[in-house]
Amino acid sequence: MGARQSREQRQDSEKEPSISAGELIAGIAVAGAGLIIWGLFSSSGGSGRGKKMKAPGREGFIYRADFERDPAAYFRDLHGNLTERREAHL
């Protein structure tokens, strides 16, 4: 029975799926990318003020709630700041 048991154990172990190194690396890469994307788009934002969005017409980000509250004021301030910068360079 000893030889038969060891043969059966080998057959059982051959049936178990194994993960190659490439599959393991790919899985880790996908998980890492998922965490990065989650971190970029999470609503926590660190300060508790909500989601951020790309600032229209300038570099950087602003809080979406602030923009949606009064978009006209945002653009008025944006254009006012641009006018002031142009006048400063003349």
CSV table of C-alpha atoms in Angstrom, one decimal:
chain,number,residue,atom,x,y,z
A,1,MET,CA,0.0,0.0,0.0
A,2,GLY,CA,2.9,2.4,0.6
A,3,ALA,CA,3.9,2.6,-3.1
A,4,ARG,CA,0.2,2.9,-4.2
A,5,GLN,CA,-0.3,5.8,-1.7
A,6,SER,CA,2.7,7.7,-2.9
A,7,ARG,CA,1.7,7.3,-6.5
A,8,GLU,CA,-1.8,8.6,-5.7
A,9,GLN,CA,-0.3,11.5,-3.8
A,10,ARG,CA,1.8,12.4,-6.8
A,11,GLN,CA,-1.2,12.2,-9.1
A,12,ASP,CA,-3.2,14.4,-6.8
A,13,SER,CA,-0.4,17.0,-6.6
A,14,GLU,CA,-0.1,17.1,-10.4
A,15,LYS,CA,-3.8,18.0,-10.6
A,16,GLU,CA,-3.4,21.1,-8.4
A,17,PRO,CA,-3.2,24.3,-10.4
A,18,SER,CA,0.0,26.2,-10.1
A,19,ILE,CA,0.6,29.9,-10.7
A,20,SER,CA,3.6,30.9,-12.8
A,21,ALA,CA,5.8,33.8,-11.9
A,22,GLY,CA,4.5,35.8,-14.8
A,23,GLU,CA,0.9,35.4,-13.7
A,24,LEU,CA,1.8,36.3,-10.1
A,25,ILE,CA,3.6,39.5,-11.3
A,26,ALA,CA,0.7,40.4,-13.6
A,27,GLY,CA,-1.8,39.9,-10.7
A,28,ILE,CA,0.3,42.1,-8.4
A,29,ALA,CA,0.6,44.8,-11.1
A,30,VAL,CA,-3.2,44.8,-11.6
A,31,ALA,CA,-3.8,45.0,-7.9
A,32,GLY,CA,-1.3,47.9,-7.6
A,33,ALA,CA,-2.9,49.8,-10.5
A,34,GLY,CA,-6.3,49.3,-8.9
A,35,LEU,CA,-5.1,50.8,-5.7
A,36,ILE,CA,-3.6,53.8,-7.4
A,37,ILE,CA,-6.8,54.5,-9.4
A,38,TRP,CA,-8.8,54.1,-6.2
A,39,GLY,CA,-6.5,56.5,-4.4
A,40,LEU,CA,-6.8,59.1,-7.2
A,41,PHE,CA,-10.6,59.0,-7.4
A,42,SER,CA,-11.6,58.4,-3.8
A,43,SER,CA,-13.8,61.0,-2.3
A,44,SER,CA,-11.9,61.2,1.0
A,45,GLY,CA,-9.4,63.7,-0.4
A,46,GLY,CA,-7.7,64.0,3.0
A,47,SER,CA,-9.4,67.2,4.0
A,48,GLY,CA,-12.9,66.0,4.1
A,49,ARG,CA,-14.2,68.6,1.6
A,50,GLY,CA,-15.2,66.1,-1.0
A,51,LYS,CA,-14.2,65.3,-4.6
A,52,LYS,CA,-11.8,67.3,-6.6
A,53,MET,CA,-11.8,68.1,-10.3
A,54,LYS,CA,-9.4,69.6,-12.8
A,55,ALA,CA,-9.5,73.3,-12.6
A,56,PRO,CA,-10.9,74.7,-15.9
A,57,GLY,CA,-8.5,77.2,-17.5
A,58,ARG,CA,-5.6,76.7,-15.2
A,59,GLU,CA,-3.3,74.1,-13.8
A,60,GLY,CA,-4.2,72.1,-10.6
A,61,PHE,CA,-7.3,70.9,-9.0
A,62,ILE,CA,-10.3,72.5,-7.2
A,63,TYR,CA,-13.1,71.2,-5.1
A,64,ARG,CA,-16.0,70.2,-7.2
A,65,ALA,CA,-18.6,71.5,-4.7
A,66,ASP,CA,-17.0,74.9,-4.6
A,67,PHE,CA,-17.1,75.1,-8.4
A,68,GLU,CA,-20.7,73.8,-8.7
A,69,ARG,CA,-21.9,76.3,-6.1
A,70,ASP,CA,-21.0,79.3,-8.3
A,71,PRO,CA,-19.3,78.5,-11.6
A,72,ALA,CA,-19.8,82.1,-12.9
A,73,ALA,CA,-17.8,83.5,-10.0
A,74,TYR,CA,-15.0,81.0,-10.7
A,75,PHE,CA,-14.7,82.1,-14.3
A,76,ARG,CA,-15.1,85.8,-13.4
A,77,ASP,CA,-12.1,85.4,-10.9
A,78,LEU,CA,-10.2,83.4,-13.5
A,79,HIS,CA,-10.5,86.0,-16.2
A,80,GLY,CA,-9.9,88.8,-13.7
A,81,ASN,CA,-6.6,87.2,-12.6
A,82,LEU,CA,-5.6,86.7,-16.3
A,83,THR,CA,-6.3,90.4,-17.0
A,84,GLU,CA,-4.2,91.5,-14.0
A,85,ARG,CA,-1.3,89.2,-15.1
A,86,ARG,CA,-1.4,90.7,-18.6
A,87,GLU,CA,-1.4,94.2,-17.3
A,88,ALA,CA,1.6,93.4,-15.0
A,89,HIS,CA,3.6,92.2,-18.0
A,90,LEU,CA,3.0,95.4,-20.0
